[in-house]
Amino acid sequence: MASKRRLTASVATILVLTGAAGLSWLGADAAATYLEDRSSREVTQALRAAGHDWVRVRSDGLRVELTGTAPTEVERFRALTQAGMAVDAGRVSDAMTVASVEAMTPPDFKVELLRNDQGLSLIGLMPAATDRAGLMRDLGAQGDDVTDLLESADHPMPAGWADALALGAQAARMAAQAKVSVAPGRVQVAALAADDADKARLETELRRLTPAGVALDLQVSAPRPVVAPFVLRLVLDEGGARFDACTADDDAARERIAEAAARLGVAGAAPCMLGLGAPDADWGMAAEAAILALGQLGAGQVTLSDHQVAITAPATVARAEFDRAVAGLDAALPGAYQLQADLDRPETDPEPIEFTATLPPSGSLSMRGQIADAQMRQAVDSFARSRFNVSRSGLRSDPDVPGGWTVRVIAALEAMGTLDAGQVRVTPDAVELGGVSGDPQATENAAGILAERLGPGARYRLSITYDRRLDEALGLPDGDECVAQLNLVMSESEIGFEPNRSSIAGDPEPTLAQLGPIMQDCADFQIEAGGHTDSQGSQGFNAELSRSRAQAIVSAMQGAGIDVTNMAVRGYGESQPIATNETEEGREANRRIEFRLLSPQPVRADSLPAPRVVNGVTGQTPVEAPAPPDNAQGPQLPAAAGPMLPPVQGPEWPGIAAGPAQPRMQGPVLPSSREQAGTVPLTVGVAEEFRSLAERETMIVPVLTPDDQTPAPARAPTA
């Protein structure tokens, strides 16, 4: 009986446990199903919301499987990321595939043609159907080295590809420096022309060759030439107003000049050439003021040559009107510009007898004036050409010149040889010589030449400024030598830059220590610091990077106490390579800083020292005029074709004016012998010429007697 009760209890226990297990399994199964449905629903909703309708979601317990074909690898990754945000990313299983890109879209065909002094390089992808051999043959027809780095793809040739490639190849052959990008139906040309004329020719020809259906993007630039001197010349006569020469430093100045010239009747834009080397930033303002002043006169000519402004008017212009226009121009000109104004004499006035010669700082000698006859004119011209490079000889015969005139002219020209730049004026009364010389003894030498060649009794006035930069004994470098020394230091320096940045890497002090002494003698020259890069990166980025690096060098020089007042900065980017960009060595060579001379004439921060002014009579003690005030300007040199300085007459020239006896002149005695004066001995030919001229002409020159200094006629000694 007891055993039966125990059996019954055991069966009951088993039944209870079995029921509990069944209920637990049913609960777990229901929970798993709920979790699968929820995970599938949440992932599906998240993918639909993100636009991934192509994904199919299947849940298997805790695992969520994604299937379907993604348009791109990027879309597959985005779908996987989105699912991982809806549920635990570890539960997501990626069973997606990616559609073949090659089967969906053709490749992006593009070819770049790079042209420089080393030849042509082709980089890019083109259709396999392109006539590759024919392209290489055409590009190499001019003897250029052609580097083929092209790849090809076996896809149909897109519309406009053949025409665009033909135009691109033609552009690469025509330009000496160019980067040509070819795409289906589009050609982009970035080229460097030799000058404005070459730029216009290249643009016109390429536009003419562009076929229908091809878009041409031209970016052709021409470097501005360095102009020295900077010149503008406008003539206004009965034929109207016209430019003989016109130079501007930028577009704003060119437009300003054009608007002023239009008021005088010059049609269209002024034919001004853009160039480098303007004397300062006020060039456009000075040119405008000069043109408007010429318009007030109604006739004449105005010439600007660097800081020199010369305006002339015919005798038909009233003196009062001329003075009013000149005064207005003088007030309107910027402070650095010097004005010279001349009004022609009426034909009824007797023409003064005089000879003038001008030697500009950089240029050739020009002469004008009267000479006795054709034979004497030839003698003067021959002598001048033996000593100078003569650009203009405006000599004319006049039988009314005084006796000994030709000898006086030749002596004045020989004395002018002591100057590096200046002017000489010979009149029947005196010889005036003024200018700039690199010889500190130029005044004594010129006086000695006049004393020896003319004998006693000839009046003269000397006004000569010493310029240490022209003194060969000091050995100062010129502009070209300065740039060469700076570039040599940069080529040997270890200055570098951070990658894709303008900050200097390494220690620049050793290089700056070498640049400093050079700039002490070169700070007066206008010098450009140009930055250059290799071809890696976009053109715009490289242009700005190169400019920033050049600026960093100039700023470092300034920080080291180096005078960079006259130094400009420019970035050339990748436009002027000196080596191939296909190798690391070539790219390193192309990443550089180069200095370039903008103008051979120095820009002076201060005026030249005051000239030594000496008034005298050959054979007697000269008078050295008092030094001018500290703020006085040195001699202003005229332009190559400019007028002379006004003559000095009367009481302004002590001891020269005719009239009562003058007090005996005081001052240092100038040596009269050849050895003491340091003059250049006459050659045998010139000595014979002086002797023949003395015999040819009646050589009467004024001589001051010791008693009363009254001029008395005397026979000039032969040389």
XYZ file of C-alpha atoms in Angstrom:
719
model
C 0.000 0.000 0.000
C 2.830 2.345 0.882
C 4.606 1.482 -2.375
C 1.518 2.370 -4.385
C 1.306 5.781 -2.732
C 4.995 6.494 -3.498
C 4.489 5.572 -7.162
C 1.507 7.849 -7.404
C 3.487 10.777 -5.966
C 6.370 10.230 -8.360
C 4.078 10.192 -11.368
C 2.468 13.393 -10.197
C 5.865 15.041 -9.770
C 6.914 14.005 -13.278
C 3.713 15.367 -14.731
C 4.204 18.694 -12.934
C 7.810 19.008 -14.103
C 6.909 18.057 -17.642
C 4.189 20.672 -17.735
C 6.535 23.293 -16.405
C 9.177 22.458 -19.007
C 6.638 22.632 -21.759
C 5.441 25.964 -20.599
C 9.057 27.241 -20.424
C 9.803 26.065 -23.960
C 6.669 27.677 -25.255
C 7.635 30.926 -23.503
C 11.204 30.854 -24.857
C 10.005 30.118 -28.361
C 7.550 32.980 -28.182
C 10.286 35.309 -26.863
C 12.720 34.314 -29.621
C 10.113 34.843 -32.295
C 9.255 38.236 -30.862
C 12.948 39.234 -30.794
C 13.480 38.123 -34.401
C 10.431 40.014 -35.605
C 11.359 43.107 -33.696
C 14.978 43.096 -34.942
C 13.867 42.513 -38.521
C 11.282 45.257 -38.281
C 13.658 47.824 -36.742
C 16.456 47.168 -39.243
C 14.027 47.250 -42.174
C 12.540 50.536 -41.048
C 15.986 52.094 -40.565
C 17.148 50.992 -44.038
C 13.945 52.214 -45.729
C 14.274 55.562 -44.008
C 17.821 55.887 -45.346
C 16.719 55.034 -48.879
C 18.242 51.577 -49.039
C 15.154 49.850 -50.521
C 17.312 47.290 -52.292
C 18.309 45.577 -49.007
C 16.455 42.434 -47.872
C 16.464 41.683 -44.113
C 16.148 38.204 -42.556
C 16.365 37.390 -38.847
C 17.499 34.066 -37.444
C 17.451 34.253 -33.697
C 19.780 37.033 -32.670
C 21.464 37.176 -36.085
C 20.194 39.717 -38.657
C 21.241 38.885 -42.225
C 21.359 41.539 -44.974
C 21.106 40.471 -48.602
C 20.645 42.264 -51.938
C 22.769 43.942 -54.633
C 24.268 47.338 -53.742
C 24.654 49.905 -56.564
C 28.152 50.747 -55.322
C 30.552 49.718 -52.632
C 29.810 52.975 -50.848
C 26.082 52.179 -50.736
C 26.800 48.698 -49.356
C 28.901 50.172 -46.575
C 26.260 52.776 -45.741
C 23.539 50.090 -45.516
C 25.690 47.955 -43.226
C 26.378 50.980 -41.007
C 22.688 51.913 -40.863
C 21.699 48.380 -39.802
C 24.369 48.419 -37.093
C 22.798 51.535 -35.663
C 19.333 49.909 -35.396
C 20.585 46.773 -33.593
C 23.848 45.637 -32.098
C 26.365 45.763 -34.949
C 27.739 42.397 -33.856
C 24.419 40.743 -34.713
C 24.435 42.006 -38.360
C 25.599 39.560 -41.018
C 26.630 41.021 -44.405
C 25.538 38.857 -47.325
C 25.152 41.759 -49.788
C 26.789 41.947 -53.221
C 27.955 44.974 -55.255
C 26.968 45.587 -58.861
C 29.842 45.698 -61.364
C 30.780 49.397 -61.973
C 32.341 48.586 -65.291
C 29.123 46.994 -66.470
C 27.048 50.033 -65.450
C 29.008 53.157 -66.635
C 31.865 53.809 -69.062
C 35.187 55.087 -67.604
C 35.978 58.783 -67.279
C 38.146 59.385 -70.350
C 40.592 62.278 -69.889
C 44.059 63.061 -71.265
C 46.505 65.782 -70.167
C 49.240 66.996 -72.515
C 52.106 68.766 -70.706
C 54.446 70.851 -72.889
C 57.701 72.468 -71.729
C 61.295 72.895 -72.874
C 61.991 69.204 -72.264
C 59.258 68.035 -74.635
C 55.735 66.605 -74.399
C 54.218 64.253 -71.820
C 50.817 62.538 -72.117
C 49.009 61.243 -69.029
C 45.490 59.843 -68.669
C 42.953 57.309 -69.951
C 41.608 57.107 -73.495
C 39.383 54.706 -75.453
C 41.186 51.750 -76.988
C 39.787 52.732 -80.389
C 41.842 55.977 -80.385
C 44.577 56.111 -83.025
C 47.397 56.141 -80.495
C 50.221 55.668 -82.994
C 48.920 58.485 -85.193
C 48.652 60.805 -82.181
C 52.252 60.147 -81.175
C 53.427 60.618 -84.737
C 51.692 64.014 -85.043
C 52.987 65.246 -81.688
C 56.560 64.287 -82.514
C 56.530 65.786 -86.019
C 58.285 68.953 -84.781
C 61.150 66.970 -83.259
C 59.836 67.090 -79.692
C 60.522 64.269 -77.256
C 57.134 62.648 -76.524
C 56.625 60.658 -73.306
C 53.632 58.283 -73.510
C 52.122 57.536 -70.088
C 48.605 56.862 -71.398
C 46.319 53.977 -70.459
C 43.396 52.690 -72.534
C 40.036 51.023 -71.822
C 38.027 48.865 -74.191
C 34.826 50.926 -74.141
C 32.997 52.767 -76.893
C 34.481 56.148 -77.837
C 32.251 58.891 -76.321
C 30.788 61.645 -78.487
C 33.133 64.610 -79.059
C 36.248 62.700 -77.992
C 38.042 62.551 -81.336
C 37.484 66.266 -82.140
C 38.534 67.352 -78.659
C 41.714 65.241 -78.743
C 42.681 66.620 -82.164
C 42.237 70.220 -80.939
C 44.196 69.491 -77.753
C 47.090 68.017 -79.729
C 47.132 71.085 -81.982
C 47.226 73.399 -78.939
C 50.130 71.437 -77.437
C 52.101 71.807 -80.674
C 51.458 75.571 -80.926
C 52.382 76.647 -77.378
C 55.929 76.510 -76.013
C 54.746 76.160 -72.408
C 51.281 74.659 -71.896
C 49.066 72.260 -69.979
C 46.223 70.961 -72.167
C 43.367 68.936 -70.620
C 41.148 66.960 -73.023
C 37.761 65.456 -72.123
C 34.870 64.395 -74.409
C 33.657 67.605 -76.065
C 35.876 69.884 -73.951
C 39.455 71.245 -74.154
C 41.119 73.397 -71.507
C 44.367 75.179 -72.416
C 46.599 76.883 -69.838
C 49.562 78.321 -71.768
C 52.348 80.864 -71.365
C 52.927 83.132 -74.380
C 56.135 84.978 -75.191
C 54.437 88.395 -75.292
C 51.086 90.074 -75.935
C 51.363 89.584 -79.694
C 52.077 85.876 -79.262
C 49.163 85.616 -76.818
C 46.757 87.212 -79.310
C 48.022 84.970 -82.122
C 47.619 81.793 -80.058
C 44.114 82.671 -78.870
C 42.916 83.674 -82.336
C 44.273 80.559 -84.035
C 42.909 78.130 -81.431
C 39.447 79.667 -81.562
C 39.524 79.377 -85.341
C 40.472 75.693 -85.142
C 37.803 74.784 -82.540
C 35.203 72.505 -84.195
C 31.481 72.672 -83.507
C 30.454 70.735 -80.422
C 33.763 71.265 -78.597
C 33.973 73.772 -75.745
C 37.332 75.603 -75.545
C 38.542 77.104 -72.252
C 41.564 79.361 -72.889
C 43.822 80.637 -70.117
C 46.781 82.175 -71.960
C 49.037 84.630 -70.139
C 52.031 86.668 -71.302
C 54.766 87.921 -68.937
C 55.117 91.666 -68.846
C 58.402 92.966 -70.255
C 60.755 95.107 -68.209
C 60.738 98.608 -69.729
C 63.627 100.992 -69.087
C 63.151 103.837 -69.200
C 59.376 103.919 -68.695
C 58.182 106.211 -71.511
C 54.989 107.949 -72.654
C 54.952 110.464 -75.513
C 51.815 112.210 -76.861
C 51.816 114.629 -79.808
C 49.021 117.138 -80.514
C 49.154 119.027 -83.822
C 46.977 119.869 -86.800
C 46.610 116.137 -87.512
C 45.089 115.511 -84.079
C 46.381 113.751 -80.979
C 48.409 110.556 -81.229
C 50.733 108.450 -79.108
C 54.306 107.939 -80.259
C 54.933 105.736 -77.217
C 52.813 104.644 -74.294
C 53.666 102.387 -71.342
C 51.546 101.630 -68.269
C 52.312 99.648 -65.138
C 48.820 98.171 -64.649
C 45.284 98.120 -66.064
C 44.133 100.962 -63.830
C 46.895 103.272 -65.107
C 46.215 102.253 -68.720
C 42.510 103.074 -68.321
C 43.356 106.393 -66.680
C 45.652 107.320 -69.564
C 43.022 106.248 -72.116
C 40.325 108.426 -70.527
C 42.623 111.469 -70.484
C 43.680 110.887 -74.104
C 40.033 110.522 -75.169
C 39.464 114.146 -74.120
C 42.072 115.142 -76.702
C 40.338 113.103 -79.394
C 42.345 109.883 -79.254
C 39.790 107.275 -80.338
C 39.476 103.973 -78.474
C 41.739 102.744 -75.734
C 45.236 104.135 -75.465
C 47.743 101.750 -77.088
C 49.651 101.400 -73.823
C 51.886 98.392 -73.349
C 51.783 96.913 -69.856
C 55.280 96.519 -68.489
C 57.432 96.321 -65.400
C 59.847 99.020 -64.302
C 57.547 101.986 -63.603
C 59.401 104.608 -61.526
C 56.673 104.470 -58.851
C 52.975 103.799 -58.252
C 52.032 107.356 -59.352
C 52.870 106.798 -63.028
C 49.211 106.805 -64.139
C 48.503 110.004 -62.187
C 51.538 111.789 -63.648
C 50.663 110.694 -67.199
C 47.062 111.857 -66.822
C 48.138 115.287 -65.544
C 50.623 115.717 -68.406
C 48.057 114.746 -71.065
C 45.440 117.135 -69.687
C 48.008 119.969 -69.591
C 48.802 119.353 -73.254
C 45.078 119.539 -73.979
C 44.967 122.994 -72.359
C 47.702 124.187 -74.712
C 45.911 122.846 -77.782
C 49.187 121.948 -79.527
C 52.606 120.599 -78.697
C 54.150 117.468 -77.270
C 54.519 115.933 -73.815
C 57.054 113.246 -72.890
C 57.410 111.257 -69.672
C 60.619 109.290 -69.184
C 60.730 107.754 -65.720
C 60.526 110.756 -63.340
C 61.308 113.331 -66.068
C 58.394 115.217 -67.677
C 59.047 117.478 -70.682
C 56.299 119.545 -72.329
C 56.859 121.709 -75.404
C 54.513 124.001 -77.305
C 54.804 125.785 -80.662
C 55.208 129.550 -80.936
C 51.491 129.879 -81.757
C 50.642 129.277 -78.089
C 50.435 132.488 -76.073
C 53.027 132.881 -73.344
C 50.412 133.565 -70.641
C 48.433 130.484 -71.608
C 51.602 128.388 -71.668
C 52.695 129.604 -68.220
C 49.239 128.908 -66.800
C 49.164 125.330 -68.144
C 52.734 124.631 -66.958
C 51.986 125.964 -63.462
C 48.915 123.739 -63.236
C 50.893 120.711 -64.409
C 53.699 121.400 -61.952
C 51.168 121.494 -59.108
C 49.393 118.303 -60.275
C 52.512 116.163 -60.705
C 53.447 113.829 -57.798
C 56.405 115.006 -55.764
C 59.082 112.800 -57.346
C 58.451 114.036 -60.918
C 60.561 116.861 -62.407
C 59.087 119.160 -65.048
C 60.872 120.803 -67.979
C 58.796 123.162 -70.150
C 59.765 124.894 -73.434
C 57.844 127.324 -75.602
C 59.213 127.740 -79.140
C 60.321 131.222 -80.131
C 58.364 133.050 -82.804
C 59.994 132.928 -86.222
C 60.529 136.695 -86.086
C 62.870 136.332 -83.112
C 66.538 135.731 -83.960
C 67.561 132.167 -83.184
C 70.312 132.018 -80.578
C 73.554 130.349 -81.560
C 74.159 127.375 -79.306
C 75.149 123.725 -79.268
C 73.645 121.212 -76.842
C 74.383 117.542 -76.188
C 72.595 115.168 -73.815
C 73.832 111.874 -72.405
C 71.042 110.037 -70.493
C 71.789 107.539 -67.692
C 71.131 104.610 -70.022
C 71.148 105.484 -73.667
C 72.992 107.258 -76.429
C 74.265 110.776 -76.941
C 72.033 113.223 -78.792
C 73.250 116.546 -80.234
C 71.627 119.596 -81.740
C 72.690 123.085 -82.716
C 74.599 125.073 -85.317
C 77.971 124.323 -86.884
C 79.878 126.496 -89.344
C 79.551 124.311 -92.444
C 79.272 120.709 -93.653
C 82.990 120.014 -93.156
C 82.946 121.228 -89.549
C 79.705 119.335 -88.928
C 81.407 116.141 -90.087
C 84.368 116.844 -87.803
C 82.113 117.273 -84.747
C 80.071 114.224 -85.621
C 83.187 112.074 -86.106
C 84.670 113.190 -82.795
C 81.402 112.500 -80.933
C 81.090 109.028 -82.417
C 84.670 108.225 -81.438
C 83.839 108.931 -77.786
C 80.114 108.104 -77.448
C 77.331 106.009 -78.881
C 75.440 108.704 -80.811
C 71.727 108.156 -81.337
C 70.748 111.520 -82.815
C 72.811 114.213 -84.480
C 70.663 117.267 -85.181
C 73.477 119.540 -86.322
C 72.866 122.117 -89.037
C 75.103 124.524 -90.920
C 75.098 128.209 -89.972
C 77.778 130.536 -91.392
C 77.002 133.112 -88.669
C 78.618 131.113 -85.847
C 81.558 132.949 -84.227
C 85.154 132.086 -84.940
C 86.570 129.105 -83.076
C 83.066 127.654 -82.593
C 83.892 124.103 -83.703
C 86.901 123.874 -81.375
C 84.737 125.044 -78.457
C 82.125 122.375 -79.290
C 84.687 119.567 -79.514
C 86.351 120.687 -76.259
C 82.951 120.675 -74.548
C 82.263 117.142 -75.810
C 85.634 115.969 -74.539
C 84.913 117.486 -71.122
C 81.557 115.726 -71.196
C 83.481 112.451 -71.309
C 84.191 112.902 -67.590
C 80.461 112.301 -66.882
C 78.438 109.111 -66.766
C 75.292 111.081 -67.605
C 74.580 114.754 -68.117
C 74.364 117.616 -70.548
C 76.561 120.292 -72.074
C 75.566 123.646 -73.572
C 77.904 125.841 -75.624
C 77.102 129.482 -76.392
C 79.294 132.260 -77.776
C 79.777 133.425 -74.171
C 80.397 130.245 -72.163
C 80.431 126.470 -71.817
C 77.956 124.929 -69.338
C 78.487 121.325 -68.204
C 76.362 119.464 -65.650
C 75.554 115.906 -64.704
C 76.571 112.903 -62.658
C 79.916 111.113 -62.506
C 81.412 108.178 -60.680
C 84.759 110.008 -60.568
C 85.194 112.191 -57.443
C 87.693 114.308 -59.433
C 85.355 114.868 -62.390
C 85.021 118.619 -61.717
C 88.781 119.167 -61.685
C 89.254 116.944 -64.750
C 86.576 118.759 -66.780
C 88.021 122.163 -65.864
C 91.502 120.966 -66.837
C 90.277 119.723 -70.230
C 88.596 123.045 -71.028
C 91.652 125.034 -69.898
C 94.055 122.996 -72.029
C 91.882 122.750 -75.143
C 90.594 126.350 -75.257
C 93.462 128.303 -73.775
C 92.958 131.275 -71.435
C 89.890 133.477 -71.454
C 87.058 130.985 -72.016
C 84.191 131.188 -69.536
C 82.656 127.997 -68.141
C 80.232 126.737 -65.523
C 80.467 123.231 -64.051
C 77.761 121.542 -61.953
C 78.747 117.907 -61.342
C 77.420 115.475 -58.751
C 79.472 112.532 -57.527
C 77.546 109.226 -57.452
C 79.349 106.520 -55.518
C 77.320 103.783 -57.261
C 78.961 104.760 -60.542
C 82.464 104.789 -59.046
C 84.292 101.832 -60.580
C 86.996 102.073 -57.933
C 84.488 101.003 -55.274
C 83.545 97.874 -57.207
C 79.810 98.098 -56.381
C 77.716 95.467 -58.185
C 75.146 96.386 -60.809
C 71.625 94.975 -60.807
C 72.478 91.832 -62.768
C 75.411 91.044 -60.499
C 73.195 91.530 -57.413
C 70.614 89.054 -58.686
C 73.299 86.543 -59.669
C 74.812 86.652 -56.166
C 71.407 86.274 -54.467
C 70.465 83.296 -56.664
C 73.819 81.638 -56.022
C 73.211 81.792 -52.264
C 69.668 80.410 -52.651
C 70.856 77.550 -54.878
C 73.368 76.470 -52.228
C 71.134 77.057 -49.189
C 69.389 74.347 -47.230
C 66.211 76.369 -46.714
C 63.133 74.195 -47.173
C 59.413 74.358 -46.515
C 56.886 72.190 -44.749
C 54.939 69.978 -47.216
C 52.122 71.965 -48.856
C 52.851 74.868 -46.502
C 54.711 78.164 -46.688
C 56.402 77.939 -43.290
C 60.190 77.620 -43.482
C 61.603 74.285 -42.350
C 65.027 74.220 -40.780
C 67.298 77.058 -39.680
C 67.393 79.963 -42.171
C 70.033 81.922 -40.265
C 73.085 80.720 -42.280
C 71.397 81.702 -45.543
C 70.220 85.059 -44.184
C 73.754 85.739 -42.973
C 74.937 85.413 -46.586
C 72.084 87.431 -48.105
C 72.582 90.372 -45.728
C 76.000 91.596 -46.997
C 74.851 91.263 -50.613
C 71.743 93.391 -50.025
C 73.821 96.120 -48.381
C 75.064 97.028 -51.866
C 71.922 95.940 -53.739
C 68.980 97.339 -51.755
C 68.570 100.228 -54.230
C 67.608 97.900 -57.089
C 64.065 96.738 -57.838
C 64.324 92.958 -57.389
C 61.569 90.346 -57.533
C 61.530 87.268 -55.293
C 59.702 84.645 -57.341
C 58.360 81.401 -55.897
C 58.083 78.204 -57.977
C 56.559 74.777 -57.275
C 56.354 71.403 -58.977
C 53.219 70.260 -60.823
C 51.691 68.322 -57.950
C 48.451 69.912 -56.789
C 46.088 72.289 -58.571
C 47.362 75.321 -60.444
C 45.566 77.760 -58.162
C 46.929 76.115 -55.033
C 50.474 76.035 -56.445
C 50.316 79.701 -57.483
C 49.273 80.813 -54.003
C 51.718 78.418 -52.311
C 54.641 79.705 -54.379
C 53.743 83.325 -53.635
C 53.418 82.596 -49.911
C 56.804 80.864 -49.846
C 58.482 83.787 -51.611
C 56.838 86.139 -49.130
C 58.108 83.978 -46.263
C 61.692 84.375 -47.526
C 61.345 88.159 -47.912
C 59.743 88.432 -44.465
C 62.599 86.407 -42.966
C 65.094 88.750 -44.657
C 63.267 91.764 -43.261
C 63.193 90.187 -39.804
C 66.963 89.744 -40.006
C 67.399 93.485 -40.563
C 67.898 93.272 -44.352
C 66.533 96.206 -46.371
C 63.820 94.782 -48.664
C 62.043 98.088 -49.407
C 62.465 97.692 -53.170
C 61.830 93.941 -53.274
C 58.598 92.599 -54.790
C 57.048 89.137 -54.369
C 55.408 86.977 -57.036
C 54.230 83.385 -57.227
C 54.684 81.501 -60.511
C 53.359 78.143 -59.287
C 54.205 75.326 -61.682
C 54.319 77.518 -64.826
C 58.134 77.768 -65.157
C 59.729 74.372 -64.485
C 63.488 73.981 -64.901
C 63.410 70.161 -64.768
C 60.994 67.312 -65.390
C 58.157 66.781 -62.942
C 58.221 63.022 -63.580
C 60.995 62.325 -61.048
C 61.497 63.343 -57.438
C 64.836 64.978 -58.327
C 63.159 67.072 -61.007
C 60.292 68.080 -58.735
C 62.757 69.095 -56.047
C 64.622 71.293 -58.537
C 61.357 72.950 -59.590
C 60.528 73.845 -55.965
C 62.698 76.942 -55.638
C 62.951 80.674 -54.927
C 64.514 82.786 -57.697
C 65.427 86.481 -57.684
C 64.908 88.569 -60.837
C 65.968 92.133 -61.692
C 62.999 94.364 -62.550
C 64.925 97.495 -63.612
C 68.637 98.120 -64.212
C 68.313 101.615 -62.719
C 68.564 101.834 -58.912
C 65.743 103.389 -56.925
C 67.263 105.841 -54.511
C 65.736 106.391 -51.118
C 67.557 109.730 -50.822
C 68.537 112.356 -53.349
C 72.050 112.486 -54.676
C 74.391 114.837 -52.866
C 74.371 118.442 -54.004
C 76.547 119.075 -57.062
C 79.816 120.940 -56.964
C 79.187 124.186 -58.820
C 82.263 125.952 -60.211
C 82.225 129.173 -62.247
C 85.430 130.232 -63.903
C 87.489 131.503 -66.778
C 90.221 129.310 -68.177
C 93.648 130.526 -67.120
C 92.324 132.243 -63.985
C 91.284 131.262 -60.476
C 87.765 129.838 -60.539
C 84.966 130.492 -58.086
C 83.343 127.524 -56.359
C 79.735 128.471 -55.653
C 78.366 128.024 -52.110
C 76.848 124.625 -51.386
C 73.041 124.567 -51.857
C 70.747 123.909 -48.866
C 70.544 120.363 -47.501
C 67.106 119.871 -49.034
C 68.249 120.958 -52.490
C 67.906 118.421 -55.262
C 70.876 117.247 -57.252
C 71.037 117.793 -61.009
C 67.990 116.469 -62.817
C 69.074 114.598 -65.914
C 66.905 115.015 -68.999
C 65.536 112.097 -70.991
C 67.290 110.947 -74.141
C 65.366 113.449 -76.276
C 64.576 115.967 -73.525
C 65.422 119.667 -73.493
C 68.434 121.182 -71.770
C 68.374 122.944 -68.444
C 67.743 126.703 -68.732
C 70.880 128.801 -69.237
C 72.448 130.687 -66.342
C 72.930 134.349 -67.150
C 73.656 137.667 -65.527
C 74.293 137.968 -61.812
C 73.440 134.286 -61.255
C 76.814 133.455 -62.779
C 79.518 135.488 -60.973
C 82.318 136.707 -63.156
C 80.538 135.865 -66.426
C 78.156 138.724 -67.133
C 79.544 141.357 -69.488
C 79.862 144.889 -68.117
C 82.035 146.643 -65.597
C 85.086 145.060 -64.168
C 84.398 142.282 -61.684
C 86.236 141.801 -58.377
C 89.043 139.288 -58.567
C 87.628 135.790 -58.066
C 88.657 133.800 -55.006
C 88.727 130.044 -54.468
C 90.922 127.019 -54.973
C 93.208 127.142 -57.963
C 92.455 124.432 -60.508
C 95.515 122.912 -62.190
C 95.887 123.782 -65.818
C 98.533 121.293 -66.895
C 97.566 117.877 -68.224
C 99.353 116.036 -65.428
C 97.861 118.132 -62.621
C 94.323 118.057 -63.978
C 94.383 114.356 -64.716
C 92.945 114.898 -68.191
C 92.941 112.317 -70.916
C 95.718 113.117 -73.422
C 94.623 113.927 -76.942
C 95.291 111.200 -79.440
C 97.420 112.064 -82.430
C 94.341 112.125 -84.668
C 92.391 114.440 -82.390
C 95.407 116.728 -81.880
C 95.779 117.046 -85.631
C 92.059 117.731 -85.915
C 92.297 120.558 -83.400
C 95.279 121.974 -85.305
C 93.493 121.766 -88.629
C 90.383 123.336 -87.165
C 92.465 126.165 -85.742
C 93.865 126.820 -89.185
C 90.434 126.380 -90.810
C 88.510 128.804 -88.616
C 89.104 132.324 -87.413
C 89.463 131.354 -83.771
C 88.758 134.494 -81.783
C 87.801 133.830 -78.164
C 87.338 136.374 -75.335
C 90.351 136.792 -73.062
C 90.330 138.669 -69.742
C 93.412 140.829 -69.261
C 95.094 140.851 -65.829
C 94.449 144.574 -65.372
C 90.731 145.061 -65.878
C 89.403 141.668 -66.998
C 87.807 143.438 -69.988
C 87.381 141.005 -72.879
C 89.991 141.574 -75.556
C 90.244 139.664 -78.831
C 93.159 137.287 -78.960
C 94.261 134.495 -81.203
C 93.499 131.117 -79.595
C 96.558 128.861 -79.424
C 96.604 125.787 -81.540
C 96.330 122.460 -79.741
